[in-house]
Amino acid sequence: MKEPQAQRAVPDRSSAPRRAGDSRPFAPGSEPVHAPAAGFAAPEFAELYTEHSQAIYYLALRLLGDPERAQDATHDVFLKAFRKLDQFRGEAAPRTWLYRIAINHCRNLRQSWQERHVFSNADDAVWEGAVARTDSPLRVLETKELGQRIQKTLDELPEEYRLLLLLVADEQLSYEEVGILTEQTPDAVRGKLHRARKAFAVLFQKTA
Amino acid sequence: MKRQSQFHAREQQQEGERERQEAQPIEFATPEQLLRHDALHTPVPPAVGHRLQESVARLPMPARSWWRRLLGL
């Protein structure tokens, strides 16, 4: 039986409160956390990992395209976060902070492995030309190959569209936070999101 | 023997129904909904957490401030 996804309006997250549990920044001015070097003895760090590891892993997986590299990246991101834990003063939400570390880390990895994606504005004309097909909902079969199709689609996208879609997909990030992570205004995020969706839909259909 | 064959037949029937359900198309209004769905079905391998624990355990303890050393803290 088909499970149609309800047409959910994309929430206006420009000023939306974050979800409980994830919106807790570390208390400003609190004592730095010098976690003893003994596993996850620091409860704050253990909680950080529990709450955010899946999001970070998924981002790394879809940015790097390889599960092993994503595992390495996730490990490295949280290790960096652990080392910087005493410097974190709660100016941003923990998840935003971790995403920033992850984005920079994955970007460095891609550049060092010469996987730079050159984005050309000419590509927009390709997506615009395929308006009719991309207006339809994305209809997929829940198969093991779905992940491969998604990865292939993301790999073909310009980097800024890829990152934008991955961040917007995380409902715990507001448009403002996405804008901070992608260095643009929330309005620019919305505008670019429209083009990124079209581009994704065009490429995704080709993977069928 | 008859009970076993009935059990196997029921199992096969249930497996067939599961496969049919899994092959049914799902619709997503936006790519980010598709990615959200994909993310929900992409767990972190447990090995990452284990490895991280080991790495954290190997980190040197941070140096104590001079006043902490003075006060024996």
Short mmCIF file of C-alpha atoms in Angstrom, two decimals:
data_model
loop_
_atom_site.label_atom_id
_atom_site.label_comp_id
_atom_site.label_asym_id
_atom_site.label_seq_id
_atom_site.Cartn_x
_atom_site.Cartn_y
_atom_site.Cartn_z
CA MET A 1 0.00 0.00 0.00
CA LYS A 2 1.34 3.36 -0.96
CA GLU A 3 2.33 5.63 1.89
CA PRO A 4 1.88 9.08 0.52
CA GLN A 5 3.80 11.64 2.44
CA ALA A 6 1.53 14.39 3.67
CA GLN A 7 2.17 17.66 1.94
CA ARG A 8 3.94 19.36 4.77
CA ALA A 9 4.56 23.00 4.40
CA VAL A 10 8.22 23.72 4.92
CA PRO A 11 8.21 25.38 8.31
CA ASP A 12 9.40 28.92 8.60
CA ARG A 13 12.40 28.25 10.70
CA SER A 14 13.79 31.72 10.58
CA SER A 15 12.88 32.27 14.18
CA ALA A 16 11.54 28.92 15.23
CA PRO A 17 12.61 27.65 18.58
CA ARG A 18 14.79 24.62 18.53
CA ARG A 19 13.52 21.36 19.87
CA ALA A 20 13.80 20.66 23.57
CA GLY A 21 16.86 18.66 24.39
CA ASP A 22 18.88 20.00 21.54
CA SER A 23 18.47 23.66 22.27
CA ARG A 24 20.36 23.46 25.48
CA PRO A 25 23.58 25.26 24.97
CA PHE A 26 26.24 24.81 27.50
CA ALA A 27 25.56 27.37 30.19
CA PRO A 28 27.35 30.61 29.36
CA GLY A 29 30.16 31.36 31.70
CA SER A 30 30.14 27.86 33.09
CA GLU A 31 33.35 26.24 34.17
CA PRO A 32 35.28 24.71 31.28
CA VAL A 33 34.82 21.02 31.05
CA HIS A 34 38.18 19.36 31.49
CA ALA A 35 36.94 15.91 30.77
CA PRO A 36 39.26 13.28 32.14
CA ALA A 37 40.86 11.25 29.39
CA ALA A 38 38.92 8.11 30.28
CA GLY A 39 36.37 7.20 27.65
CA PHE A 40 33.17 9.15 27.91
CA ALA A 41 33.60 9.96 31.56
CA ALA A 42 32.50 13.53 30.81
CA PRO A 43 28.73 13.31 30.84
CA GLU A 44 28.38 16.42 28.69
CA PHE A 45 30.45 14.86 25.96
CA ALA A 46 28.65 11.55 26.16
CA GLU A 47 25.36 13.39 25.81
CA LEU A 48 26.75 15.38 22.90
CA TYR A 49 27.67 12.19 21.11
CA THR A 50 24.39 10.46 21.85
CA GLU A 51 22.29 13.35 20.62
CA HIS A 52 24.22 14.40 17.56
CA SER A 53 26.34 11.55 16.24
CA GLN A 54 23.76 10.30 13.80
CA ALA A 55 23.27 13.72 12.25
CA ILE A 56 27.00 14.25 11.91
CA TYR A 57 27.56 10.78 10.51
CA TYR A 58 24.81 11.20 7.93
CA LEU A 59 26.18 14.55 6.82
CA ALA A 60 29.68 13.10 6.49
CA LEU A 61 28.36 10.07 4.64
CA ARG A 62 26.51 12.11 2.07
CA LEU A 63 29.27 14.66 1.66
CA LEU A 64 32.05 12.12 1.32
CA GLY A 65 30.09 9.33 -0.34
CA ASP A 66 31.80 6.51 1.47
CA PRO A 67 30.78 4.83 4.75
CA GLU A 68 34.35 4.20 5.91
CA ARG A 69 35.43 7.74 5.25
CA ALA A 70 32.27 8.94 6.97
CA GLN A 71 33.08 6.85 10.04
CA ASP A 72 36.59 8.26 10.15
CA ALA A 73 35.25 11.78 9.71
CA THR A 74 32.65 11.35 12.44
CA HIS A 75 35.29 10.08 14.81
CA ASP A 76 37.61 12.96 13.97
CA VAL A 77 34.85 15.57 14.30
CA PHE A 78 33.88 14.44 17.77
CA LEU A 79 37.48 14.15 18.83
CA LYS A 80 38.01 17.75 17.73
CA ALA A 81 34.88 18.70 19.61
CA PHE A 82 36.15 16.95 22.72
CA ARG A 83 39.42 18.85 22.54
CA LYS A 84 37.58 22.14 22.12
CA LEU A 85 34.89 21.42 24.68
CA ASP A 86 36.37 23.79 27.23
CA GLN A 87 36.31 26.59 24.66
CA PHE A 88 32.65 26.10 23.83
CA ARG A 89 30.68 28.77 25.61
CA GLY A 90 27.26 28.23 24.12
CA GLU A 91 27.24 31.04 21.59
CA ALA A 92 25.69 28.60 19.16
CA ALA A 93 23.60 25.50 19.61
CA PRO A 94 25.73 22.37 20.09
CA ARG A 95 24.47 20.86 16.87
CA THR A 96 25.35 23.98 14.87
CA TRP A 97 28.80 23.97 16.45
CA LEU A 98 29.33 20.32 15.55
CA TYR A 99 28.03 20.83 12.04
CA ARG A 100 30.53 23.62 11.52
CA ILE A 101 33.38 21.37 12.58
CA ALA A 102 32.05 18.59 10.34
CA ILE A 103 31.57 20.81 7.30
CA ASN A 104 35.08 22.21 7.54
CA HIS A 105 36.53 18.77 8.14
CA CYS A 106 34.75 17.18 5.18
CA ARG A 107 35.59 20.12 2.97
CA ASN A 108 39.27 19.76 3.79
CA LEU A 109 39.11 16.05 3.07
CA ARG A 110 37.46 16.61 -0.29
CA GLN A 111 39.95 19.28 -1.27
CA SER A 112 42.91 17.24 -0.20
CA TRP A 113 41.63 14.32 -2.25
CA GLN A 114 41.08 16.64 -5.23
CA GLU A 115 37.37 16.13 -5.30
CA ARG A 116 36.56 19.76 -5.81
CA HIS A 117 33.28 20.38 -7.53
CA VAL A 118 33.30 23.36 -9.82
CA PHE A 119 29.93 25.00 -9.74
CA SER A 120 28.84 26.84 -12.82
CA ASN A 121 25.84 29.15 -12.98
CA ALA A 122 25.09 27.68 -16.36
CA ASP A 123 23.74 24.63 -14.57
CA ASP A 124 20.75 26.62 -13.36
CA ALA A 125 19.48 26.76 -16.92
CA VAL A 126 19.44 22.96 -16.99
CA TRP A 127 17.30 22.74 -13.88
CA GLU A 128 14.96 25.52 -14.97
CA GLY A 129 14.37 23.77 -18.27
CA ALA A 130 13.08 20.69 -16.53
CA VAL A 131 10.32 22.42 -14.59
CA ALA A 132 7.48 20.13 -15.59
CA ARG A 133 9.03 16.92 -14.35
CA THR A 134 10.39 18.36 -11.14
CA ASP A 135 7.01 19.65 -10.03
CA SER A 136 5.94 16.10 -9.23
CA PRO A 137 6.60 14.61 -5.81
CA LEU A 138 9.60 12.34 -5.56
CA ARG A 139 8.24 8.86 -5.82
CA VAL A 140 10.63 6.12 -4.83
CA LEU A 141 10.64 2.48 -4.01
CA GLU A 142 11.96 1.64 -0.59
CA THR A 143 14.80 -0.51 -1.76
CA LYS A 144 18.38 -1.08 -0.79
CA GLU A 145 19.38 0.90 -3.88
CA LEU A 146 17.64 4.03 -2.65
CA GLY A 147 20.70 5.12 -0.72
CA GLN A 148 22.86 4.64 -3.79
CA ARG A 149 20.49 6.74 -5.88
CA ILE A 150 20.52 9.48 -3.29
CA GLN A 151 24.30 9.42 -3.13
CA LYS A 152 24.66 9.49 -6.89
CA THR A 153 22.29 12.44 -7.08
CA LEU A 154 24.09 14.36 -4.38
CA ASP A 155 27.45 13.68 -6.01
CA GLU A 156 26.24 15.29 -9.22
CA LEU A 157 24.93 18.38 -7.48
CA PRO A 158 26.98 21.52 -7.06
CA GLU A 159 28.54 21.52 -3.63
CA GLU A 160 26.50 24.45 -2.32
CA TYR A 161 23.22 22.75 -3.28
CA ARG A 162 24.33 19.47 -1.78
CA LEU A 163 25.26 21.02 1.54
CA LEU A 164 22.16 23.18 1.61
CA LEU A 165 19.78 20.28 1.12
CA LEU A 166 21.55 18.16 3.72
CA LEU A 167 21.37 20.91 6.31
CA VAL A 168 17.78 21.89 5.58
CA ALA A 169 16.84 18.22 5.85
CA ASP A 170 17.79 18.43 9.52
CA GLU A 171 14.64 19.73 11.17
CA GLN A 172 16.59 20.78 14.21
CA LEU A 173 18.31 23.54 12.25
CA SER A 174 16.53 26.81 11.63
CA TYR A 175 17.01 28.68 8.36
CA GLU A 176 19.05 31.17 10.32
CA GLU A 177 21.38 28.43 11.50
CA VAL A 178 21.60 27.00 8.00
CA GLY A 179 22.46 30.47 6.80
CA ILE A 180 25.21 30.79 9.39
CA LEU A 181 26.67 27.45 8.37
CA THR A 182 26.53 28.26 4.67
CA GLU A 183 27.50 31.92 5.15
CA GLN A 184 24.40 33.50 3.69
CA THR A 185 21.20 35.13 4.89
CA PRO A 186 18.04 33.12 5.65
CA ASP A 187 16.40 34.70 2.61
CA ALA A 188 19.28 33.59 0.42
CA VAL A 189 18.86 30.11 1.89
CA ARG A 190 15.22 30.04 0.87
CA GLY A 191 15.98 31.27 -2.62
CA LYS A 192 18.79 28.85 -3.20
CA LEU A 193 16.77 26.03 -1.69
CA HIS A 194 14.22 26.38 -4.45
CA ARG A 195 16.90 25.91 -7.11
CA ALA A 196 18.58 23.12 -5.17
CA ARG A 197 15.31 21.18 -4.97
CA LYS A 198 14.82 21.45 -8.71
CA ALA A 199 18.35 20.38 -9.42
CA PHE A 200 18.01 17.40 -7.10
CA ALA A 201 14.72 16.31 -8.64
CA VAL A 202 16.13 16.44 -12.17
CA LEU A 203 19.19 14.43 -11.28
CA PHE A 204 17.31 11.99 -9.08
CA GLN A 205 14.94 11.06 -11.88
CA LYS A 206 17.92 10.18 -14.03
CA THR A 207 19.09 7.61 -11.50
CA ALA A 208 15.93 5.54 -11.82
CA MET B 1 5.19 -32.80 10.12
CA LYS B 2 1.95 -31.29 8.91
CA ARG B 3 2.24 -28.55 11.55
CA GLN B 4 5.79 -27.74 10.41
CA SER B 5 4.78 -27.45 6.78
CA GLN B 6 1.88 -25.18 7.77
CA PHE B 7 4.31 -23.06 9.80
CA HIS B 8 6.73 -22.80 6.88
CA ALA B 9 3.91 -21.91 4.52
CA ARG B 10 2.76 -19.16 6.89
CA GLU B 11 6.31 -17.84 7.18
CA GLN B 12 6.72 -17.69 3.44
CA GLN B 13 3.41 -15.94 3.08
CA GLN B 14 4.40 -13.33 5.67
CA GLU B 15 7.76 -12.83 4.02
CA GLY B 16 6.04 -12.32 0.68
CA GLU B 17 3.74 -9.74 2.20
CA ARG B 18 6.71 -7.95 3.74
CA GLU B 19 8.52 -7.83 0.42
CA ARG B 20 5.42 -6.51 -1.30
CA GLN B 21 5.05 -3.79 1.34
CA GLU B 22 8.72 -2.87 1.09
CA ALA B 23 8.47 -2.54 -2.68
CA GLN B 24 5.58 -0.10 -2.50
CA PRO B 25 6.46 3.38 -3.65
CA ILE B 26 6.76 6.19 -1.16
CA GLU B 27 6.23 9.80 -2.07
CA PHE B 28 8.20 12.74 -0.81
CA ALA B 29 7.12 16.30 -1.46
CA THR B 30 10.65 17.68 -1.28
CA PRO B 31 14.19 16.33 -1.56
CA GLU B 32 14.85 17.19 2.06
CA GLN B 33 11.99 14.93 3.12
CA LEU B 34 13.62 12.14 1.14
CA LEU B 35 16.95 12.87 2.81
CA ARG B 36 15.29 12.95 6.22
CA HIS B 37 13.78 9.53 5.55
CA ASP B 38 17.15 8.25 4.38
CA ALA B 39 18.87 9.68 7.45
CA LEU B 40 16.43 7.94 9.77
CA HIS B 41 17.43 4.64 8.21
CA THR B 42 21.15 5.33 8.40
CA PRO B 43 22.39 4.56 11.90
CA VAL B 44 25.86 5.36 13.12
CA PRO B 45 28.00 2.22 13.18
CA PRO B 46 28.68 1.35 16.84
CA ALA B 47 32.38 1.01 16.03
CA VAL B 48 32.63 4.79 15.74
CA GLY B 49 31.64 5.28 19.35
CA HIS B 50 33.97 2.56 20.59
CA ARG B 51 36.86 3.99 18.62
CA LEU B 52 36.11 7.46 19.90
CA GLN B 53 36.13 6.26 23.49
CA GLU B 54 39.55 4.74 22.95
CA SER B 55 40.87 7.89 21.32
CA VAL B 56 39.54 10.07 24.12
CA ALA B 57 41.08 7.77 26.69
CA ARG B 58 44.46 8.13 25.02
CA LEU B 59 44.41 11.92 25.14
CA PRO B 60 46.78 13.44 27.66
CA MET B 61 45.25 15.13 30.65
CA PRO B 62 45.19 18.91 30.27
CA ALA B 63 47.80 20.79 32.28
CA ARG B 64 46.55 22.17 35.55
CA SER B 65 46.68 25.88 36.22
CA TRP B 66 49.53 27.02 38.44
CA TRP B 67 47.12 28.04 41.19
CA ARG B 68 45.49 24.62 41.13
CA ARG B 69 48.89 23.03 41.55
CA LEU B 70 49.67 25.48 44.36
CA LEU B 71 46.48 24.65 46.21
CA GLY B 72 46.80 20.97 45.47
CA LEU B 73 43.58 20.88 43.48
#
